[in-house]
mmCIF file of C-alpha atoms in Angstrom:
data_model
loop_
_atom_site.group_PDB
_atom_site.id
_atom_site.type_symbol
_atom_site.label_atom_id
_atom_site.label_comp_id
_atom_site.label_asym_id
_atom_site.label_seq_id
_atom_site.Cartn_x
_atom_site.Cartn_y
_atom_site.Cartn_z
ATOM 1 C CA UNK A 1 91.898 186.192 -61.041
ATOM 2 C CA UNK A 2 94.934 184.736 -63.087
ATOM 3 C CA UNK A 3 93.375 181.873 -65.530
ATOM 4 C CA UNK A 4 94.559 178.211 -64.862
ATOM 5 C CA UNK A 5 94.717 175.031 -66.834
ATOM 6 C CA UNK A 6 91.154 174.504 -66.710
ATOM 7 C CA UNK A 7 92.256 170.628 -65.349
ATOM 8 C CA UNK A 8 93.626 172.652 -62.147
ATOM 9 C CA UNK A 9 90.633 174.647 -61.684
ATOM 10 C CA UNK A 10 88.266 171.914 -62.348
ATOM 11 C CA UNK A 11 90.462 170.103 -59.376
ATOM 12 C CA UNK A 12 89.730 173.355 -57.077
ATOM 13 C CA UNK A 13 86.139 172.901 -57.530
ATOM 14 C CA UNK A 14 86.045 169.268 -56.710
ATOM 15 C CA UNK A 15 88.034 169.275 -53.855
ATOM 16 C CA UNK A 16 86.653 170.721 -50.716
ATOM 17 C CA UNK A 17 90.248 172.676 -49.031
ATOM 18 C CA UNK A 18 91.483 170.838 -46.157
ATOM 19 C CA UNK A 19 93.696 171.442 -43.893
ATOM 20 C CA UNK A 20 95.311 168.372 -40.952
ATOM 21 C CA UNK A 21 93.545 168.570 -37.547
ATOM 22 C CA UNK A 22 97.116 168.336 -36.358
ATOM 23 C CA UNK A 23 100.748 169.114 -37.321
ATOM 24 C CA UNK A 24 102.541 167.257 -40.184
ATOM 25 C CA UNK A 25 105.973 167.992 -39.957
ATOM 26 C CA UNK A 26 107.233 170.532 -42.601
ATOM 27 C CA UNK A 27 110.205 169.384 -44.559
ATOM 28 C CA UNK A 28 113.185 170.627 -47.014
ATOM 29 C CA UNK A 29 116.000 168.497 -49.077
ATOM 30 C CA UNK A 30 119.224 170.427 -48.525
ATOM 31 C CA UNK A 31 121.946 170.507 -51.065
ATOM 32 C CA UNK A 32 125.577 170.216 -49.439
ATOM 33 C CA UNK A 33 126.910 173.732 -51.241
ATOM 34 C CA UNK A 34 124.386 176.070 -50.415
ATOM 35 C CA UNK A 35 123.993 174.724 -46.705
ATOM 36 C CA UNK A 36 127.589 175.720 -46.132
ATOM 37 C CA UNK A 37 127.569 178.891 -48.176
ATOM 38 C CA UNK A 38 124.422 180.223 -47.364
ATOM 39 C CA UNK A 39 123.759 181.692 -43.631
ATOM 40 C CA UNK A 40 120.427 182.737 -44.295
ATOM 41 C CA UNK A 41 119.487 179.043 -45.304
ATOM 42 C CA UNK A 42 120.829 177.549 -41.946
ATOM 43 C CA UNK A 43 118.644 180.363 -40.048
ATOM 44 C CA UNK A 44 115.736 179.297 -42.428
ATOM 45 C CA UNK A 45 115.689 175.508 -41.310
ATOM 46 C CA UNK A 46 116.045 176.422 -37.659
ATOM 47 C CA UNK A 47 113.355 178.526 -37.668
ATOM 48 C CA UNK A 48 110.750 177.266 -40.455
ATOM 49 C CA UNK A 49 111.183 173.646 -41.217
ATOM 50 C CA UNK A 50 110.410 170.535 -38.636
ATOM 51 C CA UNK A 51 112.040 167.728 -40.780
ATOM 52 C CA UNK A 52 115.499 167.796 -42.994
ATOM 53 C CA UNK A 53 115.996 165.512 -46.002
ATOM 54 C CA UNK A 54 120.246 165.149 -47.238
ATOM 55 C CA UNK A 55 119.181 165.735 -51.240
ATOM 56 C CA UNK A 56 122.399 164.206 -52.744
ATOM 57 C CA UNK A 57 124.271 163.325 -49.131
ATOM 58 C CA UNK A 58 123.444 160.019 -49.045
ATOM 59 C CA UNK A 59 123.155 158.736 -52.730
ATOM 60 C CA UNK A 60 125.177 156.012 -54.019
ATOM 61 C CA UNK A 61 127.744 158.697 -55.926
ATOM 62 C CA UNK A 62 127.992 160.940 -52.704
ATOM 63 C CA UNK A 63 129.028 157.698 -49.862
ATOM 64 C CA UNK A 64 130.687 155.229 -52.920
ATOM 65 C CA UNK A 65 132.776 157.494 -54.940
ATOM 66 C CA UNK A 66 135.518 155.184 -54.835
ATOM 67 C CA UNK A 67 135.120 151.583 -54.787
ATOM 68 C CA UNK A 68 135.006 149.806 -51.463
ATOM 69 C CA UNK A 69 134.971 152.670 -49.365
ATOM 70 C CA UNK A 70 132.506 154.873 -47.780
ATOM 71 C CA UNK A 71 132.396 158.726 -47.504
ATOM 72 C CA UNK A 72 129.676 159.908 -44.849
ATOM 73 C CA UNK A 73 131.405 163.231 -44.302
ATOM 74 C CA UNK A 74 128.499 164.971 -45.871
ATOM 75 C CA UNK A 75 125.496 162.924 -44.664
ATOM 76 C CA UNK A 76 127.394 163.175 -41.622
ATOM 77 C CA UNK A 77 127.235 167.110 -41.574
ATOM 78 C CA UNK A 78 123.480 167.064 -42.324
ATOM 79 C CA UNK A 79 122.964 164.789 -40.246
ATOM 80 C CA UNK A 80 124.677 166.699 -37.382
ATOM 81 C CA UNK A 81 122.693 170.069 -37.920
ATOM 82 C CA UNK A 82 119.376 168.406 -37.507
ATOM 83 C CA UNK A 83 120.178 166.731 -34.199
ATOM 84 C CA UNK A 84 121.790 169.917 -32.691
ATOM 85 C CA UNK A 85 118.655 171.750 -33.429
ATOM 86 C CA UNK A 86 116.003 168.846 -32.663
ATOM 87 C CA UNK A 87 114.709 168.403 -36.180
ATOM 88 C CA UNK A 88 113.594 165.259 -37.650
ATOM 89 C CA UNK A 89 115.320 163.187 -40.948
ATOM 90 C CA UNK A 90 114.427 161.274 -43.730
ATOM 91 C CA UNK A 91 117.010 159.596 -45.101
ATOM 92 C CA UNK A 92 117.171 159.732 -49.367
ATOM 93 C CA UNK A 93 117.698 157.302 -50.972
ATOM 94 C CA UNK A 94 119.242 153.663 -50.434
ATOM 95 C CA UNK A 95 118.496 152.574 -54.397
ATOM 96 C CA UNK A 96 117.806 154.888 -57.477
ATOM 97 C CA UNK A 97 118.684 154.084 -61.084
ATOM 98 C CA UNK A 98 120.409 156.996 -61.185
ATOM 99 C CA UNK A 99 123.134 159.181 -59.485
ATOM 100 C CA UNK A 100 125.506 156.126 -58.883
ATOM 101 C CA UNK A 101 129.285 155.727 -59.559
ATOM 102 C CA UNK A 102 130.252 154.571 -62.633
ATOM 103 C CA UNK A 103 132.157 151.419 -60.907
ATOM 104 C CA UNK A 104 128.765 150.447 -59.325
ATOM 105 C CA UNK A 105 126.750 150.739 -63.171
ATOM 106 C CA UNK A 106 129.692 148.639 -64.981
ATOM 107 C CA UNK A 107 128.701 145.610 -62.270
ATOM 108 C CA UNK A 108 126.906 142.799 -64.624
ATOM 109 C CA UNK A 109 127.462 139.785 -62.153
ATOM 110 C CA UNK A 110 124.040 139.386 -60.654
ATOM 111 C CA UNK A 111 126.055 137.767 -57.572
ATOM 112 C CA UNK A 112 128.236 140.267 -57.263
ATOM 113 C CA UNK A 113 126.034 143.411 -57.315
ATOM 114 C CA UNK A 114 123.583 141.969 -54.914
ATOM 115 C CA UNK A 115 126.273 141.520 -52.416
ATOM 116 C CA UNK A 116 127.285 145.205 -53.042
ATOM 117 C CA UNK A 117 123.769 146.154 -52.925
ATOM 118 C CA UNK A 118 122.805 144.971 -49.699
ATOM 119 C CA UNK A 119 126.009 145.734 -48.031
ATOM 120 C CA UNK A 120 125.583 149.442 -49.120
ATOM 121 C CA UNK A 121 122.111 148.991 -47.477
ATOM 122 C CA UNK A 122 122.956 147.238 -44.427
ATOM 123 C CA UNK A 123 126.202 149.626 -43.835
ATOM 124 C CA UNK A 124 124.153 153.201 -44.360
ATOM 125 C CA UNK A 125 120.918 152.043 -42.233
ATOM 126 C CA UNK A 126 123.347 150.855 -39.694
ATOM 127 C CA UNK A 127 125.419 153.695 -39.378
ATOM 128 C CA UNK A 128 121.970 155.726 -38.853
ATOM 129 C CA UNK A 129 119.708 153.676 -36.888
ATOM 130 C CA UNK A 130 118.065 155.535 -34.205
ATOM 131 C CA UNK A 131 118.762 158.811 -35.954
ATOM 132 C CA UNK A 132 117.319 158.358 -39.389
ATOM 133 C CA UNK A 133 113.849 157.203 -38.367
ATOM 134 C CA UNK A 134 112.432 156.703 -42.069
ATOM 135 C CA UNK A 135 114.065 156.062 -45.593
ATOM 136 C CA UNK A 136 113.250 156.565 -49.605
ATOM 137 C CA UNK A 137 114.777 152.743 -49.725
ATOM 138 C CA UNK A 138 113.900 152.756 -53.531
ATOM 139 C CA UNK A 139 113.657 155.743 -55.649
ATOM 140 C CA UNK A 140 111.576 155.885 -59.285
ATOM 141 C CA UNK A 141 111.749 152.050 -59.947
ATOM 142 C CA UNK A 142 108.610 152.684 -62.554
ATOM 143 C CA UNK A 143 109.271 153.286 -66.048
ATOM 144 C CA UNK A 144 108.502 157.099 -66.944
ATOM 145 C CA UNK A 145 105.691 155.591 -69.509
ATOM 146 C CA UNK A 146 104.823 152.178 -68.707
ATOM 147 C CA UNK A 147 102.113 151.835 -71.086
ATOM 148 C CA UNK A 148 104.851 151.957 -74.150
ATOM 149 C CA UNK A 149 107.960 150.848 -71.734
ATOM 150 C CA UNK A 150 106.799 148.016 -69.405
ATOM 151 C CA UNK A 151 106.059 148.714 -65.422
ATOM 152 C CA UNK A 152 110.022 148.852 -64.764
ATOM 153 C CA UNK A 153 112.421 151.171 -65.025
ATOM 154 C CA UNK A 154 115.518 150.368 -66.431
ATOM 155 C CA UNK A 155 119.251 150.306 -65.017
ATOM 156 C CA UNK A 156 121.932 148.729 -63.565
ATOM 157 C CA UNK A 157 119.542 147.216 -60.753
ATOM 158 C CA UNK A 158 116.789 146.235 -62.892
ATOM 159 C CA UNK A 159 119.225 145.041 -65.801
ATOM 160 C CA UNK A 160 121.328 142.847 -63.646
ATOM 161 C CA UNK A 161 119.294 141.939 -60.726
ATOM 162 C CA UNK A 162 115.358 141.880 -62.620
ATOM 163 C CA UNK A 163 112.392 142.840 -60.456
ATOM 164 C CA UNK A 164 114.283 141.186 -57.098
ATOM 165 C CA UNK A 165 116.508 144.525 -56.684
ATOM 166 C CA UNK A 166 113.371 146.062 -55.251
ATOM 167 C CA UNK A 167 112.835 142.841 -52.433
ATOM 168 C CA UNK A 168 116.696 143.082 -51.910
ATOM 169 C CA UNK A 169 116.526 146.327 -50.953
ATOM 170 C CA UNK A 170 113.877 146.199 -48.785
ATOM 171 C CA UNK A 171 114.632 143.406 -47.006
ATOM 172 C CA UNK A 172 118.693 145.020 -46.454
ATOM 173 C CA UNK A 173 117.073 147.805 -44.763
ATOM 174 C CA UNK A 174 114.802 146.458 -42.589
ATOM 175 C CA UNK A 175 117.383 143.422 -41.398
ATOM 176 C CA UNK A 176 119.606 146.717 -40.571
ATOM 177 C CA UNK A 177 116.909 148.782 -38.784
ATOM 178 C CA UNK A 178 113.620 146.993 -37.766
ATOM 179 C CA UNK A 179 111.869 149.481 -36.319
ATOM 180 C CA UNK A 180 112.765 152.134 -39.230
ATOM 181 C CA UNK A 181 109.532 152.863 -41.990
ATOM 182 C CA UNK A 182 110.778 151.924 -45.286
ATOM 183 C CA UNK A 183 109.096 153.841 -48.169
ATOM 184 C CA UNK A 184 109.505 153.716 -51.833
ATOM 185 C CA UNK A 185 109.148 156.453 -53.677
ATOM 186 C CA UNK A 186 108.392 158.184 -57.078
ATOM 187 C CA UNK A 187 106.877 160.875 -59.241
ATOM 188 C CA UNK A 188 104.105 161.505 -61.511
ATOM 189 C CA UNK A 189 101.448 159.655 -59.477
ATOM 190 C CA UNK A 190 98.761 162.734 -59.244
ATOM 191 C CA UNK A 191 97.892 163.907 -62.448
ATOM 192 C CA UNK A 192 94.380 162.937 -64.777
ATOM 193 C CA UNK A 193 96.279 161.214 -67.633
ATOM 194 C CA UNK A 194 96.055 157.505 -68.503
ATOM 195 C CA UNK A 195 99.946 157.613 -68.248
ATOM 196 C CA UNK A 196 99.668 158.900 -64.508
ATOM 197 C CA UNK A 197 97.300 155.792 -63.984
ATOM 198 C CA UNK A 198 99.194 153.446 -65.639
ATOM 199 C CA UNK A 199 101.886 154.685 -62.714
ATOM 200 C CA UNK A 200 99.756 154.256 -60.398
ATOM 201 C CA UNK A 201 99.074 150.536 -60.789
ATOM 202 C CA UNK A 202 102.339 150.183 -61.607
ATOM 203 C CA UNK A 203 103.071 150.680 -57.945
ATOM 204 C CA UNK A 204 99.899 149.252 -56.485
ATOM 205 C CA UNK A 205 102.031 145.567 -57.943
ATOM 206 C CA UNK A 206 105.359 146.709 -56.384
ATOM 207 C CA UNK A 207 103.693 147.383 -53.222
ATOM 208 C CA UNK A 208 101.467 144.176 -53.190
ATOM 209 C CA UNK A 209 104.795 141.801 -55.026
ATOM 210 C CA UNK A 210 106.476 143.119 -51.455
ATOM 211 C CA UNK A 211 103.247 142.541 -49.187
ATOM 212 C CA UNK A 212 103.088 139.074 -50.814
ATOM 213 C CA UNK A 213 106.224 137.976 -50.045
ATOM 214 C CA UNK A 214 106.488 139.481 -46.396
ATOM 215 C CA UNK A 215 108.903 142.191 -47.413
ATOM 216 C CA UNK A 216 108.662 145.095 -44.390
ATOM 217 C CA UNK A 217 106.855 147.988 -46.519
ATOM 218 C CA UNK A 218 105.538 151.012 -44.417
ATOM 219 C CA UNK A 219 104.706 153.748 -47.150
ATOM 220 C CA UNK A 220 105.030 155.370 -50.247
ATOM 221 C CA UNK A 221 106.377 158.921 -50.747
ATOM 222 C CA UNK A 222 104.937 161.146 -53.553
ATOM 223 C CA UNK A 223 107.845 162.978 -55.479
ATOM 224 C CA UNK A 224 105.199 165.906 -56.326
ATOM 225 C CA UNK A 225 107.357 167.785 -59.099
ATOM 226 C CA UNK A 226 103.908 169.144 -60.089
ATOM 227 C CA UNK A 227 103.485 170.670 -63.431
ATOM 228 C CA UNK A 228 101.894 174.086 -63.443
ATOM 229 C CA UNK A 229 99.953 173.101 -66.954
ATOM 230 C CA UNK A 230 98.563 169.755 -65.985
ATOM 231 C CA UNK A 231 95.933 169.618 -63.614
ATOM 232 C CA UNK A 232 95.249 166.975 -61.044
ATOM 233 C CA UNK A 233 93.451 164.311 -61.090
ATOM 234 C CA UNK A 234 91.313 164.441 -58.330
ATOM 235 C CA UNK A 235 89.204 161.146 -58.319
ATOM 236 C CA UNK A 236 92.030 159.007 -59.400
ATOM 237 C CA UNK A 237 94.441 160.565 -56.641
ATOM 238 C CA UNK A 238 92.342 159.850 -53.764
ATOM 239 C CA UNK A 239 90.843 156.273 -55.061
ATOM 240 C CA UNK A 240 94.763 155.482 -55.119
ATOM 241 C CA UNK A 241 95.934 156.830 -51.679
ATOM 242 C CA UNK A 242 93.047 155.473 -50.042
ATOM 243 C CA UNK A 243 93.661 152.406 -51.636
ATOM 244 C CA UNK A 244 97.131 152.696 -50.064
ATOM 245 C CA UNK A 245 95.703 153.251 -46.814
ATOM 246 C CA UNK A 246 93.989 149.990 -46.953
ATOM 247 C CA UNK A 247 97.247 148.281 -47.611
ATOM 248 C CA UNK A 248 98.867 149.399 -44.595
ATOM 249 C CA UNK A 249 100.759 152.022 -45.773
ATOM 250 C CA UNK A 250 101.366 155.811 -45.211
ATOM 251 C CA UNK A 251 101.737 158.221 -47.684
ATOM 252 C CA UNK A 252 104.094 161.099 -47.692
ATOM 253 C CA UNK A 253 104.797 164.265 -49.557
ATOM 254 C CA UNK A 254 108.406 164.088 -50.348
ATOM 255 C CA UNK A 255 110.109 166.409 -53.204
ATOM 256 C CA UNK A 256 106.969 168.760 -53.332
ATOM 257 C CA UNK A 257 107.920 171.754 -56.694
ATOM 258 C CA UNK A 258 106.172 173.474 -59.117
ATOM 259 C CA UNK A 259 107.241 173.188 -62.493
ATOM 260 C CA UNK A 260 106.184 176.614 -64.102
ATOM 261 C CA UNK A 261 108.456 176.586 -67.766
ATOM 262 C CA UNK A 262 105.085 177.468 -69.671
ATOM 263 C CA UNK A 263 104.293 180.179 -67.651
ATOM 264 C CA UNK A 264 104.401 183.759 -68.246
ATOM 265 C CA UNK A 265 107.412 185.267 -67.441
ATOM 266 C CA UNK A 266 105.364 187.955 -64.929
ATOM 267 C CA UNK A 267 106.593 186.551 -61.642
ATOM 268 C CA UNK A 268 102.828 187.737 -60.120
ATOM 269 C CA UNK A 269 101.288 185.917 -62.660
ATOM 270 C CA UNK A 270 103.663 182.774 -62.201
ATOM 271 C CA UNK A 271 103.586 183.005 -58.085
ATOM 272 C CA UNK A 272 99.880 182.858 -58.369
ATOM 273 C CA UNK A 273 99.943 179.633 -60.160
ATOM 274 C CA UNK A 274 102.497 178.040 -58.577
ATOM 275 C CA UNK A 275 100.382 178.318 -55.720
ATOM 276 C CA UNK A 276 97.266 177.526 -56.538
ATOM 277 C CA UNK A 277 98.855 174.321 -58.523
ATOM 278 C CA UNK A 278 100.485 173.396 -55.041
ATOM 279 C CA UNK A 279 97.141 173.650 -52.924
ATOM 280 C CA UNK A 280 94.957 171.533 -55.574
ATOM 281 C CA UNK A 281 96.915 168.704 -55.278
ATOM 282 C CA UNK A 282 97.196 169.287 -51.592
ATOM 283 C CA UNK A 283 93.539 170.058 -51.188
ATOM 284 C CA UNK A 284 92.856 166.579 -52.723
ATOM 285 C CA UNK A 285 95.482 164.264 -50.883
ATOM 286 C CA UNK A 286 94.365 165.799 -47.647
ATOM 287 C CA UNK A 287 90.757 164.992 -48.918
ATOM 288 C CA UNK A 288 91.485 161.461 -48.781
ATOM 289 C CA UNK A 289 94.284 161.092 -46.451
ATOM 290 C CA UNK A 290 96.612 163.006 -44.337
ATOM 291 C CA UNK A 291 100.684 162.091 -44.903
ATOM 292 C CA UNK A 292 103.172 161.641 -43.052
ATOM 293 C CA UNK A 293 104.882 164.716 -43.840
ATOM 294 C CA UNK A 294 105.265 167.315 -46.410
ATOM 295 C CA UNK A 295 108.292 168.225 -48.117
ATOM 296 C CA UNK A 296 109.850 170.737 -51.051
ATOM 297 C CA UNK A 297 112.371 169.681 -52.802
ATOM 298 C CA UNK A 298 114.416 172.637 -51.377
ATOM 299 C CA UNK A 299 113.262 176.336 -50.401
ATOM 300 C CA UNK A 300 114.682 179.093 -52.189
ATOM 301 C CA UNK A 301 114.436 179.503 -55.943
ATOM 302 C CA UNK A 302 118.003 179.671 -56.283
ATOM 303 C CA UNK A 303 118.590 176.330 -55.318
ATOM 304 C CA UNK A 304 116.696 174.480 -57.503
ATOM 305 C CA UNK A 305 116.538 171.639 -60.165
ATOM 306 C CA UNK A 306 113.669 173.324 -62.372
ATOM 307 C CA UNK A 307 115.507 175.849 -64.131
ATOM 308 C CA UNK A 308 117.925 173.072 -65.993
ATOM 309 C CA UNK A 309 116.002 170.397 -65.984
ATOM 310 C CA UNK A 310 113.094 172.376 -67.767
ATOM 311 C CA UNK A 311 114.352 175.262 -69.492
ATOM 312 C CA UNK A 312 112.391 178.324 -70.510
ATOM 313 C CA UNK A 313 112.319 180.062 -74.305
ATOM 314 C CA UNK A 314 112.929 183.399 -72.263
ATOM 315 C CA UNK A 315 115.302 184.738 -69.849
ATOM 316 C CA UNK A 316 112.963 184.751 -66.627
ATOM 317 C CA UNK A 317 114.491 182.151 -63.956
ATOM 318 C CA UNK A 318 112.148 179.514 -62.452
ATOM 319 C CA UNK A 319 110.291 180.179 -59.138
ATOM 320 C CA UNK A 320 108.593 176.382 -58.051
ATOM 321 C CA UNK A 321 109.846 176.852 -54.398
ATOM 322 C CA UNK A 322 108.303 179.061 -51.044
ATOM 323 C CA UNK A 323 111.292 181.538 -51.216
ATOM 324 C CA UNK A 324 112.700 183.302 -54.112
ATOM 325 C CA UNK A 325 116.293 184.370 -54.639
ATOM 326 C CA UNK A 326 116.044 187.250 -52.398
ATOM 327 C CA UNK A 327 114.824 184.910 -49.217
ATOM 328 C CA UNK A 328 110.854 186.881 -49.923
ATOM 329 C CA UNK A 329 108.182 184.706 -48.905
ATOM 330 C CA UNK A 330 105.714 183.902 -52.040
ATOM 331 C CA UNK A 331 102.236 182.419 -51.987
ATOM 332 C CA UNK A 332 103.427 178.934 -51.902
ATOM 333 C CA UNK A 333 104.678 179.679 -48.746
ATOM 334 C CA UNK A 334 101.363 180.564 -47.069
ATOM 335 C CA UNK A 335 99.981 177.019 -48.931
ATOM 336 C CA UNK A 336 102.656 175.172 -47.089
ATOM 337 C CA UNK A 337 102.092 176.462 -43.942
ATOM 338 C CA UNK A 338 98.270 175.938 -44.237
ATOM 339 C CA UNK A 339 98.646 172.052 -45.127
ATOM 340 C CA UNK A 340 101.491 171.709 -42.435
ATOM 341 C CA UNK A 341 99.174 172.807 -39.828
ATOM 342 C CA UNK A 342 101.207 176.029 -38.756
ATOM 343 C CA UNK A 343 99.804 179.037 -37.446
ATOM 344 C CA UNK A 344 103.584 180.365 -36.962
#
């Protein structure tokens, strides 16, 4: 047996495995470049993946790269595949502090960039209603450390607009499309530190400032860029979710990766890990709550964030997705398909 953070094993043995009475649709974000440069990919989502997530397509820099016009040829392409092959979408992501044109972050008239704001909202929602059934409407509006930074994070929307960027934004999208779910979403909400649970009433007052003002809310997505040294915390992640639940609101998996930088390079050792990372915080969101869906933030190794973002002192490349470079399945895989319900 390959030793784990003793947090991750200690998150094992509390957590009886679980596994959804039914299906939960599987789901991948898909990068514009590889979709149209790698075949292999393309057969991948036909065959293996129920639900399809644009990853850049339909962020403010991708549709608003020149002010006042719109660009959907991307989303559009996306968008496209998934209905001639009958899979689902989630559509990612209507606000995020980052990722926008620089016209868009040079705004400082309150006025002006809430009229930009919600006409950006009401144009993409519109353009996909009936075909985008769900929506990241606001993307990592907590500060990464609220106990030293406040409960907001900071940017153009915050700067300008305060904590009303968040109502704006929900209330754009669900004037556009009332009978879409509208879910914020965010990261670092499953760990055992006090950081992770200041998070984690940070958004327990988002969600309630929202509920309080009769803002349409349906659910909040769990980023999931799990961290192969840090283990879960198990009690804290299901008193939250289920605390959710009594709200109202779904939860779903959304940008599920395994951040393995400290690792050894061996890739048996790392696989291994990554896996058994994946399935203890899977083992205890399922123990409290089933979601909506379940999602990697891509599927090949190639493809991914986690090798820039978090660099390694050696030379071996990250592996936090099912598939490595060569299209091999790897232990993750067989996690996935256990908490999506697959037998396939």
């Amino acid at each position: 047996m390959v030793a784990l953070p003793g947090g991750a094993m200690q998150a094992r043995a509390q957590s009886r495995p679980t596994a959804p009475s039914a299906r939960v649709p599987y789901g991948v974000a898909v990068a514009l470049e590889p979709f149209r440069n790698d075949p292999e990919l393309k057969r991948r989502l036909i065959s293996d993946v129920d639900l399809i997530v644009p990853m850049n397509a339909l962020k403010w820099a991708s549709l608003r790269h020149t002010e006042g016009q719109f660009d959907f040829s991307g989303a559009d392409e996306l968008v496209a595949f998934a209905h001639q092959h009958g899979k689902l979408l989630h559509g990612h992501a209507l606000l995020w502090y980052a990722f926008n044109p620089k016209w868009i972050d040079a705004v400082q008239s309150p006025r002006r960039l809430e009229r930009e704001l919600r006409t950006h909202i009401e144009t993409v929602v519109s353009r996909y209603k009936g075909t985008i059934p769900t929506w990241d409407v606001v993307n990592e509006a907590i500060a990464h450390d609220p106990l030293s930074q406040g409960k907001w994070r900071r940017g153009v929307w915050y700067d300008v607009l305060g904590p009303r960027h968040v109502d704006i934004a929900f209330q754009a999208a669900a004037a556009a499309d009332p009978a879409a779910k509208l879910f914020i979403n965010d990261y670092d909400l499953e760990d055992d530190s006090l950081r992770t649970t200041a998070r984690q009433k940070a958004m327990l007052s988002i969600v309630r400032r929202l509920q309080d003002r009769n803002i349409p809310i349906h659910g909040v997505g769990f980023q999931a860029h799990l961290y192969a040294e840090r283990g879960i915390g198990v009690e804290g992640l299901q008193s939250f979710v289920r605390t959710l639940e009594r709200m109202g609101l779904e939860v779903a998996v959304t940008e599920l990766d395994v951040i393995d930088w400290k690792l050894s390079a061996d890739p048996v050792v790392r696989d291994r890990a990554v896996a058994r990372t994946a399935e203890a915080f899977l083992d205890a969101l399922y123990g409290a709550v089933t979601p909506r869906s379940l999602t990697t933030w891509g599927l090949n190794d190639r493809y991914s964030w986690i090798g820039d973002t978090f660099p390694r002192r050696d030379s071996a490349k990250a592996r936090p997705l099912p598939f490595d470079q060569n299209w091999q399945p790897k232990q993750l895989w067989s996690v996935i398909r256990r908490f999506r319900g697959s037998v396939g």
